[in-house]
């Protein structure tokens, strides 16, 4: 019998079991929208919720001051433009009662309550492989049998129990912000303790302080908070929204956070102190988390130094708001980058500490020893209280999922066991070994790092669309493959290397729950990119999923959906969206002009000591060069650098961001050579110019401000080719002495047969056909085996030590590896960096491809080693703080 024919809410009388196509656990934002979509898709469904009504988060969190912290204009359903029109929010940040009313309004409008069983907790779930159905046990009423089991149980719905001894001995009243009594609490005249200073505490403390006789706040970890500036929705946002609601919503869906703000392009060090302060003051006044988290400067979320500037400015604000310097100091966060832990929005939070009836206890200095019958004892004092409010947060992301125990998948595997080392998912939506099982905003989805209304709608749409499509095609089970899930884990890890989230111990990482396995749980790659990845899974034939059905051949399109580094993917998508004509179709002059124009739009590179231009005598006349010097006094070792561009494009300035970056990291001087180009100057001009320039630079190192003695050579792409050839010529022609060579994605051979030429023939900017064009312009077929253009064909013994960089998605990958291996086989000391997920331009795109930075650190370390310098390199970004950052050392956060 087709599932759709099984009536909703119908009970199988014989077994007393409710039979449905889909069981949904939770009736919050996610559960409600699921019911609506499932019913429209013709799938029978029931939602079960422990709560007494709809609302989820907004049903449970009724503490004083509870509000959303994403502007309500954005924190709303968007699936139905008529619903959008039918509801008007009264404030910029609506209160809990208003949001709860809204969700009730939605439930009524779409007649959803009839399919919800309230006060019903799902306690166990078991996959029945023979029946291909899930069997759910509940604590109230009939168990449920369903084809598909969707957990819409919420990321922040399992309150964390207090970890302090003696709570049960306390004779006063105990409340939890996440389970606040529905009829309110009268705190007038009471001595109140609030434990925790996360978002709920920061919202409630000012209001509790107004009522209580005395309020003592026990803080383990201070949080960054900024004034909400609540009131009517701001005019600029309202105007933007009203001008074109559909476009506004679409922009939100494609954005990084689920709120329509543009991507910033200016980085912190391009702005003056005054400009940075102006931007900060604007953001502070805007009272908007997404604004301050994304609109200050482009590197605020990815670069430690760019981020540290904000922490300083906020600490200044705290100092100005709080009169007592000791209290102010205790309220200032120092242990995590701004935004690496969710910042809070407040109304009078810091000023509340100026009230005579409020005391802050810094648990870092005096930890709680016990809760007694009459109050709380710390290492330094005893505080008598009548009421304790625990605002200690949630067992986030996985707490509610794991609370259903066991969830038993295929072969009797329990989800708790499968996740013993941390959650593993595909897309944050599914788990291998658990067929027909879905999570909404599960670990591995953007969830808590986004406007969750937007993420929830995207997850629900994707899941329900898939269920409907599977049913229509005759499939009855869907399950991700191991390859896909492992790939998603790797992609999650790649993404987490881009942002600073990994540098803080927070509830995002599970650090607030004792004994919880730690790891960054939400997807940090952004809402828009995540959406496009989910769409790609579908468009590539349900990539990474196994589908089966009784009367249809099983389908398994195995694979990983994202193999590129996340920022490389963004860059390539952007380039693809520009629909540029192939470079080789522009002609040499047109291509040069295009590259010059293209380069104007990129970040120029950070300041260094000095940049100077000159000319040197080449074999047939002067050659231009550009010198990049470190800020520290010289003389510095000299690196002769050759730019990329296929022997056709570029000049001594065209790799400027790379040169600047390497100068900063190595503390060495780079001399970039303007060698002559094809088609005017064909083989072997570039090679001979390179060699002649190296010789001249080595001989004139002192005049240039460099250190006399052996030079180093470096180059990218065709420049890597010239660097490699220069080393061979220097060996064979009696000098100059070269201490080491850095070859970044070098051309080393004229063969196009290696697999990387096919694997990466198109789609990664440097195409096979562009390489053919470069070769044709530079070198006739008869000359191509000459070692001065194919150094792999030359003698490779006796060369200077080498560091060879290759990128996974580069046609030149395999010839670079072949050259490194050939040198190593001849006894040349060789190190290789095989950069996974990168493309030909990854390392040259400084401050654009952020994930290229660690590779450049390795390159700098190699150059310093070659030059006989101590290994320290100037890292100059978040990597300098690495995993030993304070964020990794701090104890678990209070909430
Ligand atoms: C105080 C607070 C403020 C927030 N503000 C924002 C904001 O401004 N913007 C934003 O994007 N997000 C915010 N969030 C996050 C918020 O949780 C989500 O925005 C959203 O409400 C989640 O909806 P949901 O349906 O996924 O889960 P929830 O709303 O958490 O609903 C899950 C439901 O599942 C039920 N449930 C769980 N386990 C079981 C079980 N085993 N059996 C039966 N029922 C079960 C729970 O009772 C609950 O009702 C906030 C969270 C909190 C706590």
Coordinates of C-alpha atoms and ligand atoms in Angstrom, one line a residue, residues 25-31 48-51 55-58 60-61 63 66-70 75 120-123 151-157 179 200 203 342 394 400 404 440-441 450-453 456, ligand 1:
X25 CA 9.7 15.4 16.5
X26 CA 9.3 19.0 17.6
X27 CA 6.7 21.7 16.9
X28 CA 8.8 24.8 16.9
X29 CA 9.8 26.9 13.8
X30 CA 11.0 23.7 12.1
X31 CA 8.3 21.2 13.0
X48 CA 5.2 15.0 18.6
X49 CA 6.3 17.6 21.1
X50 CA 7.0 17.4 24.8
X51 CA 5.6 20.9 25.1
X55 CA 6.5 27.3 19.6
X56 CA 9.5 25.2 20.7
X57 CA 12.2 27.7 21.9
X58 CA 9.5 30.3 22.3
X60 CA 9.9 27.2 26.8
X61 CA 12.0 30.4 27.2
X63 CA 12.3 34.4 31.3
X66 CA 13.5 37.0 26.4
X67 CA 13.6 38.2 22.8
X68 CA 15.1 37.2 19.5
X69 CA 18.5 38.7 18.6
X70 CA 18.1 38.6 14.9
X75 CA 13.5 36.1 11.9
X120 CA 4.3 13.7 24.1
X121 CA 8.0 12.9 24.4
X122 CA 9.7 10.6 22.0
X123 CA 11.9 8.3 24.1
X151 CA 14.1 15.3 14.2
X152 CA 13.2 19.0 14.4
X153 CA 14.2 18.9 18.0
X154 CA 16.1 22.2 18.0
X155 CA 19.7 23.2 18.6
X156 CA 19.0 25.0 21.9
X157 CA 16.2 22.9 23.5
X179 CA 12.2 26.3 31.5
X200 CA 19.6 34.5 28.4
X203 CA 18.8 39.6 28.5
X342 CA 28.0 34.0 20.0
X394 CA 22.1 24.2 26.6
X400 CA 18.0 16.9 22.2
X404 CA 16.2 10.2 22.4
X440 CA 16.7 19.9 10.8
X441 CA 19.6 22.2 11.8
X450 CA 22.8 31.7 10.9
X451 CA 19.4 33.3 11.0
X452 CA 17.7 30.1 11.8
X453 CA 14.4 30.9 10.2
X456 CA 15.2 25.9 8.8
Ligands
LIG1 C1 16.4 32.5 24.1 C2 16.7 32.1 22.7 C3 16.7 33.1 21.7 C4 16.9 32.8 20.4 N1 16.9 33.8 19.4 C5 17.2 33.5 18.2 C6 17.2 34.5 17.2 O1 17.0 35.7 17.4 N2 17.5 34.1 15.9 C7 17.7 32.8 15.6 O2 18.0 32.6 14.4 N3 17.7 31.9 16.5 C8 17.4 32.2 17.8 N4 17.4 31.1 18.7 C9 17.5 29.8 18.3 C10 16.2 29.1 18.2 O3 16.3 27.9 18.9 C11 15.8 28.9 16.7 O4 15.7 30.1 16.1 C12 14.4 28.2 16.5 O5 13.5 28.6 17.3 C13 14.6 26.7 16.5 O6 13.4 26.1 16.1 P1 13.3 24.5 16.0 O7 11.9 24.2 15.6 O8 14.4 24.0 15.2 O9 13.6 24.0 17.5 P2 12.9 24.4 18.8 O10 12.2 25.7 18.7 O11 13.9 24.3 19.9 O12 11.8 23.3 19.0 C14 12.2 22.0 19.3 C15 11.0 21.3 19.9 O13 11.3 19.9 20.0 C16 10.8 19.4 21.2 N5 11.5 18.2 21.5 C17 12.8 18.0 21.6 N6 13.1 16.7 21.9 C18 11.9 16.1 22.0 C19 11.5 14.8 22.2 N7 12.4 13.8 22.4 N8 10.2 14.5 22.1 C20 9.3 15.4 21.9 N9 9.6 16.7 21.7 C21 10.9 17.0 21.7 C22 11.0 20.5 22.2 O14 10.1 20.4 23.3 C23 10.8 21.8 21.4 O15 9.5 22.2 21.5 C24 17.2 31.5 20.0 C25 17.2 30.5 21.0 C26 17.0 30.8 22.3 C27 17.0 29.7 23.3

